[in-house]
Structures are given as C-alpha cells and as structure tokens.
mmCIF file of N, CA and C in Angstrom:
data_model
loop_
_atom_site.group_PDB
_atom_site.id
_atom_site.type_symbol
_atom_site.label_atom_id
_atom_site.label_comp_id
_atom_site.label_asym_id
_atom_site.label_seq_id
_atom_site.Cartn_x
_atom_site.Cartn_y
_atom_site.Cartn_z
ATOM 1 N N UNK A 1 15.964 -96.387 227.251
ATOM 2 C CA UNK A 1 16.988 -97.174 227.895
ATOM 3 C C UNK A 1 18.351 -96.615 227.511
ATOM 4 N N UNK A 2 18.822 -96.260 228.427
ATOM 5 C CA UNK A 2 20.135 -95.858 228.503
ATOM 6 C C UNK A 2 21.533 -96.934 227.935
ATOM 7 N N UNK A 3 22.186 -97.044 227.087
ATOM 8 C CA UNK A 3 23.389 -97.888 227.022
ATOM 9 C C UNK A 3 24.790 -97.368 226.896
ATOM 10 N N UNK A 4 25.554 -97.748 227.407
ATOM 11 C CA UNK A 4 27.034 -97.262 227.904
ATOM 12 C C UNK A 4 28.007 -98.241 227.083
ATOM 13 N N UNK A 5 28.913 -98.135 226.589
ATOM 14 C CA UNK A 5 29.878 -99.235 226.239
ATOM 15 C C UNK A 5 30.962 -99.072 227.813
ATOM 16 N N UNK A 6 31.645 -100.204 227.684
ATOM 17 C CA UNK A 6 32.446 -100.372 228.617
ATOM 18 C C UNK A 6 33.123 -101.791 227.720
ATOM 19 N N UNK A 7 34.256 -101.338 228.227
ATOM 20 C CA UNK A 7 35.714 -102.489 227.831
ATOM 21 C C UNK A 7 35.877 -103.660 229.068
ATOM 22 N N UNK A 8 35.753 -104.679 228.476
ATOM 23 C CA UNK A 8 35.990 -105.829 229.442
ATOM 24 C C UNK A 8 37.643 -105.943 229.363
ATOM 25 N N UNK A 9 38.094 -106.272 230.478
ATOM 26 C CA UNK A 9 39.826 -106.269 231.037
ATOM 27 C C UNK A 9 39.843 -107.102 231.505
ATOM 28 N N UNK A 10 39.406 -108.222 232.093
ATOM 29 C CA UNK A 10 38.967 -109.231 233.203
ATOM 30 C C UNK A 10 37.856 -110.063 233.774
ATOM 31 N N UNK A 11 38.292 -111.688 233.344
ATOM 32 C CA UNK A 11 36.990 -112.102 233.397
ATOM 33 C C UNK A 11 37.529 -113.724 234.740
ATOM 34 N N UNK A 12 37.082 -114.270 235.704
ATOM 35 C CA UNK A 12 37.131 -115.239 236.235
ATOM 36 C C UNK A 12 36.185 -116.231 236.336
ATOM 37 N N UNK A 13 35.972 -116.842 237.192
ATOM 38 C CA UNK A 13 34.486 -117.841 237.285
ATOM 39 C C UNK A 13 33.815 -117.071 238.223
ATOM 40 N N UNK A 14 34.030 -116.038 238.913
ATOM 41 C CA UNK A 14 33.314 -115.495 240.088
ATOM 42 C C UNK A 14 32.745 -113.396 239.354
ATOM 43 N N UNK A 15 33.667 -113.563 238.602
ATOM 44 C CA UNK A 15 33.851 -112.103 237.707
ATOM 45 C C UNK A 15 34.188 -111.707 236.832
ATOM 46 N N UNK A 16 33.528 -110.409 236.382
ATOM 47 C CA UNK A 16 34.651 -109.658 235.254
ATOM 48 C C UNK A 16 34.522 -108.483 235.342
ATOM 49 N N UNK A 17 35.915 -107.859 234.783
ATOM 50 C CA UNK A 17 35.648 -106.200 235.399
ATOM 51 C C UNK A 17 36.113 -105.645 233.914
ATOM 52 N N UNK A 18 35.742 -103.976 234.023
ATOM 53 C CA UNK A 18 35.480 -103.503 232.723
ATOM 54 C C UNK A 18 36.348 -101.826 233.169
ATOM 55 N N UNK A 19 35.914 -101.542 232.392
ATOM 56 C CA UNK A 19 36.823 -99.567 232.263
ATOM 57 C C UNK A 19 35.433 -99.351 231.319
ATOM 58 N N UNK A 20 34.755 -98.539 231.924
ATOM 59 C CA UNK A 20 34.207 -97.033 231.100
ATOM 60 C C UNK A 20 34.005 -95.840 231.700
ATOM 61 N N UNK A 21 33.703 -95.133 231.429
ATOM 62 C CA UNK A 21 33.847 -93.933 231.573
ATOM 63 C C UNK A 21 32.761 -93.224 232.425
ATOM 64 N N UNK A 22 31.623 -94.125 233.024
ATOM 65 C CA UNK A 22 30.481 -93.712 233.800
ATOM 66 C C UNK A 22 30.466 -94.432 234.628
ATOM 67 N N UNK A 23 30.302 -94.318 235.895
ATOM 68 C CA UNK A 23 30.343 -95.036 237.258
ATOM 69 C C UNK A 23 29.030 -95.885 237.031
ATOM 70 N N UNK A 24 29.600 -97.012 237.894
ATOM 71 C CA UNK A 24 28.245 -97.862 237.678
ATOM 72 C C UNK A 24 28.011 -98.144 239.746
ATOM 73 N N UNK A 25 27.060 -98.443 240.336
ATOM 74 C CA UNK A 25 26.809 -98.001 242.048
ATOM 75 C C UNK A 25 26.800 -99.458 242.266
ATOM 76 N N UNK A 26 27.698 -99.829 243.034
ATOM 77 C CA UNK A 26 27.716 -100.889 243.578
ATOM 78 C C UNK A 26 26.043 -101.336 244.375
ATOM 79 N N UNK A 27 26.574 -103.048 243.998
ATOM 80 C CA UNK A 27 24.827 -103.032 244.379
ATOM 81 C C UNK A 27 23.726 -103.259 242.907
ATOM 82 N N UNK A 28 24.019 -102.369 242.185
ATOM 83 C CA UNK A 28 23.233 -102.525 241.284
ATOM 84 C C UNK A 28 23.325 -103.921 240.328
ATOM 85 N N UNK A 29 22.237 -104.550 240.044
ATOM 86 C CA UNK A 29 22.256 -105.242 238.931
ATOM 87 C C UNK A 29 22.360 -104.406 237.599
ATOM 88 N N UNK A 30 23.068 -104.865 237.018
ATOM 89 C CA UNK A 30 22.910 -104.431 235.740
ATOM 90 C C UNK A 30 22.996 -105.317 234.317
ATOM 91 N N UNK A 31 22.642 -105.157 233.148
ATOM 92 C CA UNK A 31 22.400 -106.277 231.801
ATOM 93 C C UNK A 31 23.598 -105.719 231.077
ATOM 94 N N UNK A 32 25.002 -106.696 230.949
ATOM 95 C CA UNK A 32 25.896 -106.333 230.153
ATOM 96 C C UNK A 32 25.448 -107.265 228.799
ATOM 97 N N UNK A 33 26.300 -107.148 227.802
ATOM 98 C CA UNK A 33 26.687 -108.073 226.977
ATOM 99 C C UNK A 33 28.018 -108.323 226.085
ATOM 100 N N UNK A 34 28.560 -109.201 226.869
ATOM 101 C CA UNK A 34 30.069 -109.434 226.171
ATOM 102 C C UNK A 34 30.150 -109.789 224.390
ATOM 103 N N UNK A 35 30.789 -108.496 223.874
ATOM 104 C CA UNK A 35 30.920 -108.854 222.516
ATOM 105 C C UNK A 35 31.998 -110.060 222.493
ATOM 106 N N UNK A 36 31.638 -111.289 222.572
ATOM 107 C CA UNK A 36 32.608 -112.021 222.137
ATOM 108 C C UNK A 36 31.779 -113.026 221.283
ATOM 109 N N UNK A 37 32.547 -114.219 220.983
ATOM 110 C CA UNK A 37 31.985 -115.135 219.924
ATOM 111 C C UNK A 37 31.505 -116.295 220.869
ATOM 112 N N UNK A 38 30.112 -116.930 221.059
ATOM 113 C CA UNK A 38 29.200 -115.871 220.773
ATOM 114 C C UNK A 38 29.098 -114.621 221.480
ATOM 115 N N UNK A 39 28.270 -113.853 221.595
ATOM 116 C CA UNK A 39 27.531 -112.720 222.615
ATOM 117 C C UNK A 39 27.556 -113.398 223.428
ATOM 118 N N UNK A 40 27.869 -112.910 224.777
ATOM 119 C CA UNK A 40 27.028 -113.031 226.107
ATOM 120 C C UNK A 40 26.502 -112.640 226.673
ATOM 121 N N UNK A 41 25.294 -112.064 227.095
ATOM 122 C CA UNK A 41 24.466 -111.989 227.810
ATOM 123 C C UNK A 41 23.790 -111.947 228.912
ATOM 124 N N UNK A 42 23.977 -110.685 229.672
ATOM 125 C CA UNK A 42 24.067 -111.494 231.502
ATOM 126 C C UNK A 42 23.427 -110.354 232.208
ATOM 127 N N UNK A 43 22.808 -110.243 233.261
ATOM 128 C CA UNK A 43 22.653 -109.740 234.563
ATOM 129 C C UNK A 43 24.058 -109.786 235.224
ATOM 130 N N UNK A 44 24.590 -108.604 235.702
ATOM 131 C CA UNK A 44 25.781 -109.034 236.756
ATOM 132 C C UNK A 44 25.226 -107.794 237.987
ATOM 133 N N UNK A 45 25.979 -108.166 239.403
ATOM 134 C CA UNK A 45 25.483 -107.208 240.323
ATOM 135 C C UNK A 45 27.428 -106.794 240.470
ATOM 136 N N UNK A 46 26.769 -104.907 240.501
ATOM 137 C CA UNK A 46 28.461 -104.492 240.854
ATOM 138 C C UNK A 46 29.030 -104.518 241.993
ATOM 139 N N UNK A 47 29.743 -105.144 242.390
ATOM 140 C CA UNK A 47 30.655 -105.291 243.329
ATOM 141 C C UNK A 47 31.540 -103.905 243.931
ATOM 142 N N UNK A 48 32.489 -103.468 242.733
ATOM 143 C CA UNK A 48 33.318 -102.420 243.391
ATOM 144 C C UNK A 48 32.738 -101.470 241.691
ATOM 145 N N UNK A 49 33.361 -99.840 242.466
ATOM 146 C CA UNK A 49 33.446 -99.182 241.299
ATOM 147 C C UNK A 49 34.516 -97.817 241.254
ATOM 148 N N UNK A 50 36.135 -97.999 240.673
ATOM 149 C CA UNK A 50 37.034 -97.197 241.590
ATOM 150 C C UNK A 50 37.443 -96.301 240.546
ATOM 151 N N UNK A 51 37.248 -95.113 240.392
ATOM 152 C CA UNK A 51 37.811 -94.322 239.786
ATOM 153 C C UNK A 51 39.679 -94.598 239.440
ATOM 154 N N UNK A 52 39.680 -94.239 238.269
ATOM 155 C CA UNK A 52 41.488 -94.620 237.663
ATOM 156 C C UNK A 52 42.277 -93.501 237.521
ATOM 157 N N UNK A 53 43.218 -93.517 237.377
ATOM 158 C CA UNK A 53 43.751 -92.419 237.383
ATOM 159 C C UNK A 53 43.889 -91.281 236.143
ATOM 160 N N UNK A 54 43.140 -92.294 234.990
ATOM 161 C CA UNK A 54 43.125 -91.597 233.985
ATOM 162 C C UNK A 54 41.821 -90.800 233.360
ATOM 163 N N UNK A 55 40.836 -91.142 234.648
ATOM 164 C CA UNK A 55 39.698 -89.988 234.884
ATOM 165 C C UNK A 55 38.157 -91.684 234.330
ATOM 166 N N UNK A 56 38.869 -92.993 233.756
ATOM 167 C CA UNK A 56 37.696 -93.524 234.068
ATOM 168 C C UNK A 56 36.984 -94.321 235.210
ATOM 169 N N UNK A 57 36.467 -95.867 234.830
ATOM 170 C CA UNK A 57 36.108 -96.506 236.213
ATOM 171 C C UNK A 57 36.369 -97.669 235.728
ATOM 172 N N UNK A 58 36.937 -98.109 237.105
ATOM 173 C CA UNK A 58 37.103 -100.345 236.910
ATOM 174 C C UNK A 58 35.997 -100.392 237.633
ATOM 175 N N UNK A 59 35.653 -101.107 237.453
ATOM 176 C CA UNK A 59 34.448 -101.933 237.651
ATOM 177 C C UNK A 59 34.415 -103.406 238.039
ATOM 178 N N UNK A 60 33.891 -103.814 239.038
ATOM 179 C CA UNK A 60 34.013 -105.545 239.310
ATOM 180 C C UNK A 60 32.865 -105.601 239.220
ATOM 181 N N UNK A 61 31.859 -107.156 238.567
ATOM 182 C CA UNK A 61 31.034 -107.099 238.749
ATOM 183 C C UNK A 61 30.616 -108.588 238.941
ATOM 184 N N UNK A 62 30.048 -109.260 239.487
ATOM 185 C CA UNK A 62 29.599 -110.558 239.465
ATOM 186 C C UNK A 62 28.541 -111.155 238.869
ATOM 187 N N UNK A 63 28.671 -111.773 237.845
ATOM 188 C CA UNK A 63 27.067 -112.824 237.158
ATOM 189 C C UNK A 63 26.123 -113.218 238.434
ATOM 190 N N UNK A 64 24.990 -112.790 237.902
ATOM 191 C CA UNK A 64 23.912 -113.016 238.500
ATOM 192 C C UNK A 64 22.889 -113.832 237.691
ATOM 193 N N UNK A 65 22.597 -115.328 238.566
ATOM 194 C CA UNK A 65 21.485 -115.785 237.779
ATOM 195 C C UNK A 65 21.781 -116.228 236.279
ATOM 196 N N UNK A 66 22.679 -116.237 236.311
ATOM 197 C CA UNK A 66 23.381 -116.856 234.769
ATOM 198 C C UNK A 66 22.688 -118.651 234.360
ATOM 199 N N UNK A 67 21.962 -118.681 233.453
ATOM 200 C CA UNK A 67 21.352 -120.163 232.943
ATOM 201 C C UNK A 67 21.505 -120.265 231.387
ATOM 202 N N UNK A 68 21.280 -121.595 231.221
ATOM 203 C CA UNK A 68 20.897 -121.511 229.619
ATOM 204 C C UNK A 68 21.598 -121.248 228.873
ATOM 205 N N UNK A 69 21.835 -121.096 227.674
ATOM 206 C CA UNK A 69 23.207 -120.910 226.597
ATOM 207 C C UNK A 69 23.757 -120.346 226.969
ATOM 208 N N UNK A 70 23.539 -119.027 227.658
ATOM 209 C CA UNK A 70 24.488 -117.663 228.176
ATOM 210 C C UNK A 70 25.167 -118.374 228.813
ATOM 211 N N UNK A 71 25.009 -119.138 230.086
ATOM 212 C CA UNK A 71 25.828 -119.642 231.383
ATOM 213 C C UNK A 71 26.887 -120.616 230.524
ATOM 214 N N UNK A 72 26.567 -121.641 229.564
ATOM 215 C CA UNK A 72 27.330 -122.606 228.652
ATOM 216 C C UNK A 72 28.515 -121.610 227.745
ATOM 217 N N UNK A 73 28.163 -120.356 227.014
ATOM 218 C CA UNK A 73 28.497 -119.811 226.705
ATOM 219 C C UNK A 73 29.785 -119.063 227.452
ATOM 220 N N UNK A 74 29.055 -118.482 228.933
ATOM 221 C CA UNK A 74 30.400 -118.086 229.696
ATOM 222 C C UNK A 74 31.058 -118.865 230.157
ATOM 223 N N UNK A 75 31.072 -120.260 230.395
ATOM 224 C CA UNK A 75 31.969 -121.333 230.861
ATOM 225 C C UNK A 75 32.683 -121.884 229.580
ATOM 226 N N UNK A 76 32.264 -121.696 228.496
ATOM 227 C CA UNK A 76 33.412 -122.060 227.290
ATOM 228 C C UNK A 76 34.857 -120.409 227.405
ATOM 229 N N UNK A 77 33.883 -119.267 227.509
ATOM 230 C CA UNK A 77 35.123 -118.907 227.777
ATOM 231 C C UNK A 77 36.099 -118.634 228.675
ATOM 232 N N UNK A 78 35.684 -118.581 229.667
ATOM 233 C CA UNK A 78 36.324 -118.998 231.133
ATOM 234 C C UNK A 78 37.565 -119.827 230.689
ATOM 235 N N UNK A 79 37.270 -121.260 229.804
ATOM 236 C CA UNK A 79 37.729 -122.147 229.606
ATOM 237 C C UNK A 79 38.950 -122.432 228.454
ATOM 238 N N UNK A 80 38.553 -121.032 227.261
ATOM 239 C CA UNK A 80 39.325 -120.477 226.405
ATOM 240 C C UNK A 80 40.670 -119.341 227.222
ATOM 241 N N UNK A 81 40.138 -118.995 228.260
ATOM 242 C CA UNK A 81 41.212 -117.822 228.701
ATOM 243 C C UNK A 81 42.327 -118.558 229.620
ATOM 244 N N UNK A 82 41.610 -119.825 229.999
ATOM 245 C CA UNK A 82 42.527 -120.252 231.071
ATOM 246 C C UNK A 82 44.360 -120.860 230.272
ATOM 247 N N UNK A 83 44.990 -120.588 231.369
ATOM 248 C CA UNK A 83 46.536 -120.993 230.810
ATOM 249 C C UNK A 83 46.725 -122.016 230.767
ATOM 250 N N UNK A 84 47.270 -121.883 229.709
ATOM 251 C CA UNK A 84 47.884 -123.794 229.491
ATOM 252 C C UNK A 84 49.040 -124.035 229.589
#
C-alpha cells in the first residue's frame, strides 16, 4: 500500500482540500487521515486536482460515507474552525 502525505489547507461541511506533491484522479475514492486531535479517518472521493504554480497539487475532495466517531469527530471540527 502506497501512502503519500499531503497538507490539509481547507476544510468545510461539504470538503477539504490539501497540497501534495502527487496528483490524485478525480473520481477516485481515496482513505485520508487528518492528523488532528483526534485522527480522522475517512474515505473522500476527489473532486478537482489542479496543478500550482509551485510544481504541486490542490486537491478538493469530498467525505464519502462518513459514520461513527469519525463523522462526530469531523463535525466537532468543522465546528472548532468556524468564526466567531
């Protein structure tokens, strides 16, 4: 099994998008896991994937199938990022 790091930049209730350095094909599901407190854990399917100008990739990707602590987990932070 192949694993890639990628930097999360952006997260909403519908998404989150990342920068690394290997294209990921729209369409694809793929198993991230957000280092945050806790871990998260997810299936997301990629949406877009656009080369930057500084030679990596943004990435949009949407949760897929999200349940169970993970889903509780990403709605606390959803809920931590939002402005007050």
């Amino acid at each position: 099994t192949k694993r890639d790091s990628y930097a999360a930049c952006g997260v909403s209730w519908s998404t989150v998008s990342m920068h690394g350095v290997q294209p990921l094909a729209p369409n694809w599901l793929v198993q991230i896991v957000l280092q945050c407190a806790p871990p998260i854990e997810m299936l997301v399917n990629v949406k877009t994937c656009e080369r930057t100008s500084d030679g990596t990739y943004l990435i949009v990707a949407q949760p897929f199938g999200l349940d169970g602590t993970d889903k509780k987990a990403w709605v606390a932070l959803l809920q931590r990022t939002r402005p007050r």
